[in-house]
């Protein structure tokens, strides 16, 4: 299945392996659920493919195609973008925004698509 | 004996009326079992008194019939402590649920044993009183008096100690049916303190209902703070967490300090059966810190001073993330809302498919907490059990709580056996490190009695016999014999097998 940033996404979040899903992945799964409930698939705009988030060593991946799958650890395929930040910086981004500033100050590191990183920041912040 | 003789049943019905004396199968089944792995008891009848006079009369009837008698409320003590001996009269306190006095000046409340924490909190809120109880991480149906008498812990225990320390006085029906009072309340109209009389309250505290039936409890209340804020700190190392707890509790900036291991976090977020190992990078514990104050300036001061302590621990040992205010977490994960509510209840412990809940809950030295916790978690993993742990400093760091919680499927014998096995290993582990179980399960009592030594056990038995000469109160707990029994034929749960 070809990931795409503008694909019509079914608004459903699935945990990849609930028994082995870490705390941060659960938090992000709940957050995505809330975003999708509020704005439908529009919430995931720009977030196609696999996105990785490493928050202080906790690795979470989000795969968006015909469903939204969230898991811990290694991603199921090569990520389109990988975002790294300390846990408290991730929480700050999610609650107060400021992705650009955090990126410029080196508190957030991005490997891969910058657009993907911005899409992640937007969905975290929305 | 699993049935009462007809004359005794008739005497109970004459006393209370037929509607408050139940011996139908459903009622007996309800009170004969609980959520733990312990085998069910065998009640003969359930009575529902409404006054202390009725309880005195019930005790006299039980004495004449030499029938065991056990008090009960929600049955959630997680020690199997209200499982009735064969043929027991179960006194269900559900109708003795009056809040008899609220003294706002001396900050205490007098409650009957049927008053629940939910009821008391609602009452205080509805009346607009600026007082709060110390509130356990338990369902709102938990009895206030029972929690105190079993020396449980609650959200203000970090500052004020176990719930037994909050008892100012008691009214108790003892084994001959007479009524006694303890604490200053025995001579004063005001139940202000346990001091300065000889402390009889201790004769009913953690005795698990073997010395009398408590009919009133005077419990301390505390000023309700104007502001409250809760933070979480993700912890990657148990030693750093315990160091932080120890330093924080000694300085007194927090109102509550507690640690919950990673399975608890996952369960709160809806995963009922997490794998036994955390995922890479996942915090092993999260520390929660409650701050309260009368205004924002005081609250901010407390937070800053506490966070400076955390910064110091982080720079020395690492292993701690920075504090995250709960409001921020709620914006990310609304599923955490349960943890923002006050009082907080860990209802996921009871709301799971298997319905089984058990634990080894202990009090012990804070100085041994990190090692005791770490090894206990290893034991749980070895027994294929998610290492669900609660720990907290108590009474400003004078001691600590270490509790290992196991959920299991009551319908699966192999899973019940797993719960028994892990409890036995954890109990031995805790005792070897100086941690003493509270709400001690009956199967575990022999190990404690052995460590106490014969003189202490003899003193306990002598005290019990003086208060309950007919040995009718909750026989089997602490291996106390029942009526018409000898010590060697005492009712006791089967020792869990360790195969």
XYZ file of C-alpha atoms in Angstrom:
625
model
C 0.000 0.000 0.000
C 1.396 3.341 -1.068
C 1.395 5.863 1.736
C 0.095 9.236 0.784
C -0.304 12.476 2.651
C -3.716 13.237 1.202
C -5.284 9.838 1.360
C -8.824 9.593 2.741
C -8.170 8.020 6.115
C -10.713 6.026 8.019
C -10.895 7.719 11.395
C -9.870 4.733 13.488
C -6.816 4.317 15.679
C -5.456 0.814 16.213
C -2.737 -0.165 18.672
C -0.284 -2.447 16.914
C 0.173 -4.820 19.856
C -1.716 -3.527 22.880
C 0.069 -5.749 25.409
C 3.440 -4.444 24.220
C 2.455 -0.874 23.551
C 4.389 1.552 25.727
C 3.052 4.464 27.709
C 3.927 7.147 25.187
C 2.364 5.233 22.318
C -0.816 4.832 24.360
C -0.862 8.543 25.077
C -0.394 9.379 21.412
C -3.040 6.853 20.392
C -5.507 8.520 22.740
C -4.512 11.928 21.484
C -5.043 10.914 17.844
C -8.406 9.436 18.771
C -9.434 12.732 20.313
C -8.205 14.735 17.322
C -10.001 12.480 14.847
C -13.186 12.655 16.865
C -12.980 16.445 16.811
C -12.128 17.026 13.148
C -12.374 13.676 11.343
C -9.680 12.545 8.919
C -8.668 16.164 8.372
C -6.760 15.870 11.661
C -4.281 13.557 9.929
C -3.632 15.710 6.920
C 0.012 15.499 5.861
C 0.696 12.571 8.166
C 0.665 9.787 5.566
C 3.145 6.940 5.769
C 5.193 6.136 8.823
C 6.179 8.829 11.302
C 8.601 8.141 14.148
C 8.773 10.027 17.383
C 11.574 9.482 19.870
C 10.749 11.251 23.110
C 13.600 10.845 25.551
C 14.258 7.297 24.365
C 10.641 6.221 24.092
C 10.110 5.345 20.430
C 6.652 5.565 18.951
C 5.612 5.081 15.362
C 2.434 6.148 13.651
C 1.451 4.597 10.350
C -1.339 6.317 8.474
C -2.901 4.637 5.469
C -6.388 3.155 5.446
C -6.176 3.077 9.202
C -4.078 4.761 11.842
C -1.786 2.278 13.521
C 0.319 3.206 16.531
C 3.072 1.130 18.062
C 6.197 1.156 20.193
C 9.749 0.389 19.144
C 10.938 -0.227 15.621
C 8.623 0.937 12.834
C 7.062 -1.559 10.417
C 8.773 0.152 7.459
C 11.179 2.984 6.796
C 9.799 6.167 8.336
C 9.087 9.183 6.199
C 10.206 11.368 9.053
C 11.762 10.848 12.465
C 11.396 13.480 15.168
C 13.510 13.444 18.322
C 13.039 15.551 21.426
C 13.062 15.282 25.188
C 9.776 14.125 26.687
C 9.026 17.443 28.335
C 9.705 19.261 25.046
C 7.242 16.976 23.295
C 4.638 17.751 25.938
C 5.367 21.455 25.583
C 4.929 21.207 21.808
C 1.650 19.384 22.254
C 0.253 21.862 24.731
C 1.832 25.166 23.785
C 3.158 24.756 20.249
C 6.387 26.418 19.134
C 7.743 23.718 16.824
C 9.694 26.137 14.656
C 11.437 27.757 17.604
C 12.204 24.417 19.232
C 13.615 23.167 15.923
C 15.814 26.230 15.450
C 17.100 25.983 19.036
C 18.028 22.364 18.529
C 15.579 21.032 21.107
C 13.797 19.133 18.361
C 15.705 17.183 15.737
C 14.199 16.063 12.473
C 15.421 13.450 10.066
C 13.530 13.109 6.803
C 10.598 15.140 5.579
C 10.298 18.499 7.271
C 6.693 18.641 6.074
C 6.071 15.385 7.866
C 7.536 16.861 11.043
C 5.322 19.910 10.742
C 2.298 17.679 10.195
C 3.166 15.799 13.378
C 3.588 19.066 15.257
C 0.227 20.270 13.981
C -1.623 17.147 15.023
C 0.074 17.188 18.407
C -0.843 20.813 18.886
C -4.358 20.884 17.454
C -21.225 -26.205 61.299
C -22.532 -24.175 58.365
C -26.049 -23.595 59.677
C -27.324 -21.945 62.771
C -29.750 -23.773 64.953
C -33.382 -22.701 64.410
C -33.652 -21.138 67.865
C -30.747 -18.770 67.137
C -32.182 -17.804 63.782
C -35.524 -17.181 65.410
C -33.887 -15.027 68.097
C -32.200 -12.926 65.406
C -35.473 -12.525 63.521
C -37.299 -11.511 66.693
C -34.616 -8.911 67.329
C -34.332 -7.420 63.843
C -37.378 -8.540 61.888
C -37.305 -10.947 58.976
C -36.262 -8.341 56.421
C -32.968 -7.693 58.216
C -32.068 -11.349 58.685
C -31.181 -13.075 55.440
C -30.144 -16.643 54.817
C -31.071 -17.038 51.172
C -28.435 -18.580 48.920
C -27.700 -15.404 46.931
C -27.077 -13.306 50.008
C -24.906 -15.944 51.630
C -22.898 -16.370 48.443
C -22.367 -12.603 48.206
C -20.860 -12.326 51.672
C -18.987 -15.622 51.625
C -16.605 -14.729 48.790
C -14.439 -11.821 47.771
C -12.109 -10.693 44.987
C -9.031 -12.494 46.289
C -7.567 -15.915 45.586
C -8.691 -17.129 49.016
C -11.267 -19.899 49.066
C -14.748 -18.659 50.023
C -16.132 -18.952 53.532
C -19.515 -20.293 54.559
C -21.813 -17.805 56.236
C -24.966 -19.083 57.906
C -26.884 -15.834 58.026
C -26.518 -12.128 57.297
C -27.931 -9.595 59.733
C -28.299 -5.869 59.184
C -28.507 -4.001 62.469
C -29.106 -0.270 62.708
C -28.118 0.491 66.314
C -25.414 -0.324 68.808
C -28.067 -1.848 71.062
C -28.990 -4.292 68.317
C -25.343 -5.200 67.852
C -24.979 -5.867 71.567
C -27.984 -8.147 71.410
C -26.608 -9.932 68.331
C -23.312 -10.536 70.120
C -25.149 -11.993 73.129
C -27.160 -14.264 70.854
C -23.958 -15.360 69.098
C -22.323 -16.058 72.464
C -25.191 -18.259 73.531
C -25.083 -20.150 70.249
C -21.256 -20.173 70.161
C -21.577 -18.897 66.605
C -18.746 -17.026 64.880
C -19.527 -13.433 64.037
C -17.847 -11.215 61.432
C -18.423 -7.589 60.543
C -18.523 -6.650 56.870
C -19.014 -3.736 54.505
C -17.753 -3.674 50.928
C -15.534 -6.751 51.361
C -12.698 -5.101 49.429
C -9.915 -5.453 52.002
C -7.930 -7.661 49.567
C -6.786 -9.841 52.426
C -9.738 -12.209 52.548
C -10.357 -10.827 56.023
C -14.138 -10.944 56.009
C -14.467 -14.431 54.571
C -16.728 -15.976 57.196
C -15.901 -19.028 59.248
C -18.348 -21.902 58.733
C -21.699 -21.117 60.319
C -20.879 -17.460 60.899
C -23.284 -14.646 61.538
C -22.215 -11.891 59.150
C -23.008 -8.419 60.436
C -23.538 -6.291 57.352
C -23.100 -2.676 58.428
C -24.775 -1.271 55.361
C -27.639 0.215 57.388
C -25.413 1.710 60.063
C -24.374 4.534 57.831
C -24.950 7.705 59.814
C -22.531 10.551 60.116
C -23.204 11.263 63.759
C -21.093 14.313 64.428
C -18.968 16.726 62.477
C -16.772 18.848 64.673
C -15.361 21.571 62.463
C -13.425 23.213 65.291
C -11.520 20.133 66.430
C -11.561 18.739 62.885
C -13.002 15.279 63.318
C -16.040 13.285 62.299
C -17.882 10.522 64.133
C -19.119 7.851 61.767
C -20.850 4.530 61.975
C -19.094 1.633 60.240
C -21.402 1.759 57.216
C -20.351 5.277 56.236
C -18.369 5.171 53.019
C -15.700 7.528 51.754
C -17.964 8.512 48.886
C -20.748 9.342 51.327
C -18.492 11.309 53.651
C -16.931 13.329 50.839
C -20.333 14.129 49.375
C -21.597 15.165 52.799
C -18.654 17.470 53.432
C -18.968 19.001 49.980
C -22.727 19.461 50.169
C -22.505 21.142 53.535
C -19.781 23.432 52.282
C -17.389 22.454 55.038
C -13.770 23.378 54.485
C -12.636 19.969 55.696
C -11.600 16.813 53.885
C -10.792 13.243 54.906
C -7.623 11.426 53.990
C -8.938 9.446 51.034
C -7.699 6.000 49.912
C -7.089 4.903 46.319
C -10.192 2.758 46.726
C -13.720 2.673 45.394
C -16.064 5.201 47.017
C -17.971 2.281 48.555
C -15.079 1.649 50.936
C -16.006 2.001 54.596
C -14.268 4.850 56.415
C -14.118 3.023 59.723
C -12.972 -0.288 58.238
C -10.163 1.401 56.347
C -9.027 3.067 59.565
C -9.305 -0.133 61.591
C -7.300 -2.130 59.079
C -4.640 0.592 59.087
C -4.873 1.263 55.380
C -3.306 4.199 53.652
C -4.739 7.224 51.921
C -3.785 10.343 50.056
C -2.722 12.265 53.154
C -0.676 9.377 54.545
C 2.494 10.913 53.156
C 2.110 13.606 55.776
C 0.008 12.056 58.536
C 0.683 8.332 58.443
C -1.517 5.265 58.081
C -5.254 5.528 58.606
C -5.060 3.966 62.037
C -3.126 7.030 63.158
C -6.134 9.171 62.313
C -8.450 7.431 64.782
C -9.212 9.629 67.789
C -11.511 7.150 69.457
C -13.842 4.205 69.042
C -17.050 2.792 70.378
C -16.883 -1.003 70.432
C -19.132 -3.895 71.377
C -16.882 -6.495 73.005
C -17.364 -10.193 73.557
C -19.848 -10.034 76.420
C -22.058 -7.590 74.544
C -21.012 -4.568 76.571
C -20.057 -1.289 74.941
C -16.777 0.482 75.578
C -15.218 3.713 74.373
C -11.575 4.473 73.629
C -9.558 7.667 73.388
C -10.223 10.949 75.174
C -13.814 10.409 74.017
C -14.153 7.889 76.872
C -14.221 10.740 79.387
C -14.815 13.853 77.311
C -17.721 14.866 75.118
C -15.167 15.981 72.575
C -13.306 13.235 70.724
C -10.225 15.337 70.181
C -7.449 12.777 70.571
C -6.346 9.265 71.533
C -4.079 10.848 74.116
C -3.631 11.002 77.075
C -5.456 7.904 78.400
C -4.208 4.315 78.224
C -4.568 3.578 74.524
C -7.301 0.985 74.157
C -7.814 1.918 70.495
C -4.866 -0.248 69.567
C -6.755 -3.305 70.804
C -9.027 -2.985 67.775
C -6.572 -1.690 65.189
C -5.323 -4.342 62.736
C -6.858 -7.053 64.925
C -9.085 -7.758 61.938
C -12.315 -7.803 63.865
C -11.199 -10.460 66.351
C -11.582 -8.358 69.502
C -14.912 -6.630 69.012
C -17.361 -4.990 66.656
C -16.640 -1.300 66.237
C -19.861 0.700 66.100
C -18.509 4.259 65.978
C -15.230 5.707 64.830
C -13.900 9.192 65.499
C -11.641 10.127 62.604
C -9.523 13.200 62.041
C -10.308 15.522 59.152
C -8.041 18.123 57.585
C -8.417 21.623 56.156
C -9.449 21.654 52.526
C -6.826 23.494 50.490
C -7.892 26.260 48.143
C -5.592 25.140 45.338
C -4.373 21.737 44.214
C -2.041 20.824 41.361
C -0.726 17.413 40.364
C 2.444 16.627 38.444
C 3.913 13.495 36.957
C 7.580 12.684 36.739
C 8.584 9.806 34.498
C 11.306 7.758 36.177
C 13.726 5.446 34.419
C 15.483 4.129 37.511
C 14.025 2.972 40.828
C 16.960 4.218 42.964
C 16.566 7.755 41.600
C 12.832 7.593 42.239
C 13.287 6.477 45.844
C 15.973 9.096 46.464
C 13.617 11.751 45.151
C 10.782 10.459 47.332
C 12.950 10.419 50.428
C 14.208 13.961 49.952
C 10.823 15.350 48.970
C 8.952 13.852 51.889
C 11.454 15.143 54.439
C 11.078 18.702 53.204
C 7.294 18.712 53.252
C 6.554 20.719 50.120
C 4.169 18.110 48.695
C 0.776 17.018 49.966
C 1.060 13.597 48.390
C 3.909 11.650 46.835
C 3.442 8.289 45.194
C 5.010 6.012 42.664
C 3.146 3.775 40.245
C 4.997 1.297 38.053
C 4.631 1.220 34.299
C 1.870 -1.449 34.150
C -0.352 0.856 36.202
C 0.086 3.620 33.662
C -0.845 1.294 30.845
C -3.848 -0.083 32.708
C -5.139 3.416 33.407
C -4.962 3.943 29.636
C -7.031 0.844 28.951
C -4.557 -2.028 28.499
C -5.757 -4.629 30.972
C -3.163 -7.300 30.268
C 0.174 -5.655 29.535
C 3.158 -7.807 28.704
C 5.403 -8.409 31.691
C 8.331 -6.390 30.320
C 8.311 -2.665 29.552
C 9.196 -1.559 26.036
C 12.622 -0.063 25.450
C 12.906 3.462 26.756
C 9.646 3.318 28.678
C 9.792 4.777 32.200
C 9.719 2.072 34.873
C 7.741 4.258 37.251
C 5.847 7.448 37.253
C 6.014 9.577 40.321
C 3.017 11.723 41.095
C 3.304 14.804 43.218
C 0.370 16.719 44.645
C 0.813 20.287 45.753
C -1.773 22.225 47.709
C -1.809 25.787 48.986
C -4.022 28.651 49.946
C -2.933 30.871 47.062
C -0.923 30.764 43.871
C 2.136 32.323 45.454
C 2.375 29.595 48.075
C 1.699 26.902 45.495
C 4.409 28.174 43.177
C 6.865 28.382 46.049
C 6.213 24.780 47.014
C 6.536 23.599 43.429
C 9.802 25.426 42.855
C 11.395 24.073 45.994
C 10.288 20.522 45.177
C 11.455 20.795 41.573
C 14.853 21.991 42.793
C 15.120 18.746 44.759
C 14.243 16.774 41.631
C 16.829 18.741 39.632
C 19.474 17.826 42.189
C 18.584 14.135 42.061
C 18.576 14.239 38.259
C 22.000 15.817 38.100
C 23.419 13.336 40.607
C 21.885 10.116 39.376
C 19.883 10.790 36.204
C 16.841 8.645 35.618
C 14.200 11.331 36.137
C 12.346 13.286 33.475
C 11.155 16.786 34.234
C 7.754 17.222 35.919
C 4.730 17.423 33.662
C 1.663 19.112 35.022
C -1.373 16.841 34.840
C -3.453 19.432 33.005
C -1.025 19.242 30.094
C -1.167 15.465 30.028
C -4.945 15.616 29.999
C -4.908 17.743 26.889
C -2.850 15.036 25.209
C -4.650 12.012 26.637
C -8.172 12.580 27.932
C -8.115 8.964 29.104
C -6.064 10.079 32.064
C -9.000 12.072 33.371
C -9.632 9.448 36.034
C -6.294 10.291 37.521
C -7.151 13.970 37.673
C -10.270 13.420 39.691
C -10.138 13.865 43.387
C -10.541 11.573 45.146
C -8.641 9.317 42.791
C -9.631 5.674 42.545
C -7.762 2.925 40.745
C -10.956 1.318 39.512
C -9.191 -0.526 36.692
C -8.064 -2.940 39.409
C -11.608 -4.179 39.845
C -13.025 -3.536 36.398
C -11.400 -6.265 34.377
C -12.645 -9.497 32.896
C -11.045 -11.904 35.333
C -12.421 -10.113 38.424
C -9.572 -11.378 40.587
C -7.505 -8.924 42.630
C -4.911 -9.656 45.238
C -1.776 -8.067 46.607
C 1.012 -8.126 49.068
C 0.780 -4.698 50.643
C 3.480 -3.858 53.164
C 4.825 -1.113 55.353
C 8.553 -0.989 55.783
C 11.722 1.052 56.018
C 12.088 3.724 53.366
C 15.829 3.083 53.361
C 15.273 -0.411 51.858
C 12.594 0.594 49.405
C 14.535 0.645 46.144
C 16.103 -2.780 46.610
C 12.882 -4.323 47.929
C 10.911 -2.876 45.048
C 13.353 -3.913 42.343
C 13.619 -7.523 43.508
C 9.856 -7.762 43.977
C 9.319 -6.634 40.411
C 11.762 -9.299 39.242
C 9.795 -11.950 41.126
C 6.581 -10.857 39.459
C 8.164 -11.021 36.009
C 9.536 -14.490 36.816
C 5.960 -15.525 37.598
C 4.638 -14.086 34.324
C 2.867 -11.299 36.164
C 3.013 -7.649 35.098
C 4.948 -5.916 37.893
C 2.201 -3.607 39.110
C 3.601 -1.746 42.106
C 2.464 1.141 44.261
C 4.878 2.784 46.641
C 4.990 5.945 48.649
C 6.671 7.499 51.638
C 4.564 7.631 54.791
C 4.418 10.059 57.679
C 7.027 12.439 56.316
C 9.427 9.618 55.539
C 9.299 7.635 58.754
C 8.359 4.594 56.746
C 7.118 3.574 53.338
C 4.481 1.564 51.524
C 5.422 -1.129 49.072
C 2.521 -2.925 47.453
C 2.649 -5.552 44.703
C -0.684 -5.985 42.956
C -1.740 -9.018 40.954
C -4.800 -9.239 38.759
C -6.001 -12.688 37.829
C -8.890 -14.627 36.382
C -10.953 -16.123 39.166
C -12.486 -18.639 36.764
C -9.122 -20.093 35.710
C -7.607 -22.406 38.345
C -4.152 -22.083 36.830
C -4.356 -18.306 37.025
C -5.575 -18.454 40.627
C -2.594 -20.684 41.347
C -0.278 -18.146 39.712
C -1.690 -15.414 41.950
C -1.119 -17.564 45.036
C 2.382 -18.453 43.989
C 3.480 -14.897 43.301
C 1.974 -13.736 46.594
C 3.871 -16.368 48.577
C 7.165 -15.419 46.970
C 6.537 -11.707 47.398
C 5.523 -12.138 51.016
C 8.730 -14.021 51.827
C 10.751 -11.438 49.944
C 9.125 -8.525 51.787
C 9.408 -10.102 55.227
C 13.074 -10.898 54.658
C 13.690 -7.209 53.968
C 11.808 -5.932 56.986
C 8.528 -5.087 55.244
C 5.435 -6.073 57.207
C 2.132 -6.831 55.472
C -0.822 -4.683 56.439
C -4.332 -6.184 56.235
C -2.393 -9.411 56.635
C -4.123 -12.258 54.765
C -4.969 -15.270 56.876
C -2.694 -17.564 54.865
C 0.206 -15.267 55.654
C -0.476 -14.913 59.392
C 1.583 -17.997 60.404
C 4.722 -16.459 58.937
C 4.217 -13.261 60.913
C 3.350 -15.073 64.120
C 6.465 -17.191 63.786
C 8.610 -14.077 63.483
C 6.849 -12.425 66.420
C 7.873 -15.238 68.758
C 5.892 -17.137 71.350
C 5.704 -14.457 74.095
C 4.219 -11.913 71.721
C 1.765 -14.405 70.253
C 0.779 -15.512 73.744
C 0.129 -11.902 74.718
C -2.022 -11.391 71.634
C -4.080 -14.495 72.393
C -4.483 -13.486 75.989
C -5.704 -10.025 75.037
C -8.087 -11.457 72.520
C -9.476 -13.954 75.018
C -10.024 -11.222 77.578
C -12.046 -9.151 75.108
C -13.762 -12.103 73.464
C -13.919 -14.941 75.972
C -16.233 -17.019 73.778
C -13.954 -16.566 70.759
C -16.784 -15.623 68.468
C -15.246 -12.628 66.656
C -13.935 -13.457 63.187
C -12.140 -16.675 64.178
C -9.274 -17.783 62.006
C -7.733 -14.329 61.596
C -4.319 -14.272 63.214
C -4.957 -17.994 63.712
C -7.210 -17.248 66.653
C -9.413 -20.211 67.474
C -13.148 -20.073 67.175
C -15.888 -21.023 69.589
C -15.712 -24.605 70.797
C -12.362 -24.911 69.063
C -8.847 -25.428 70.155
C -5.848 -23.713 68.644
C -5.017 -26.848 66.679
C -8.406 -27.001 64.988
C -8.648 -23.342 64.160
C -10.299 -22.313 60.933
C -7.627 -21.155 58.541
C -7.177 -20.793 54.855
C -5.087 -23.361 53.168
C -1.471 -22.342 52.865
C -0.889 -21.484 49.223
C 1.082 -24.091 47.432
C 4.380 -23.098 45.926
C 4.645 -25.753 43.277
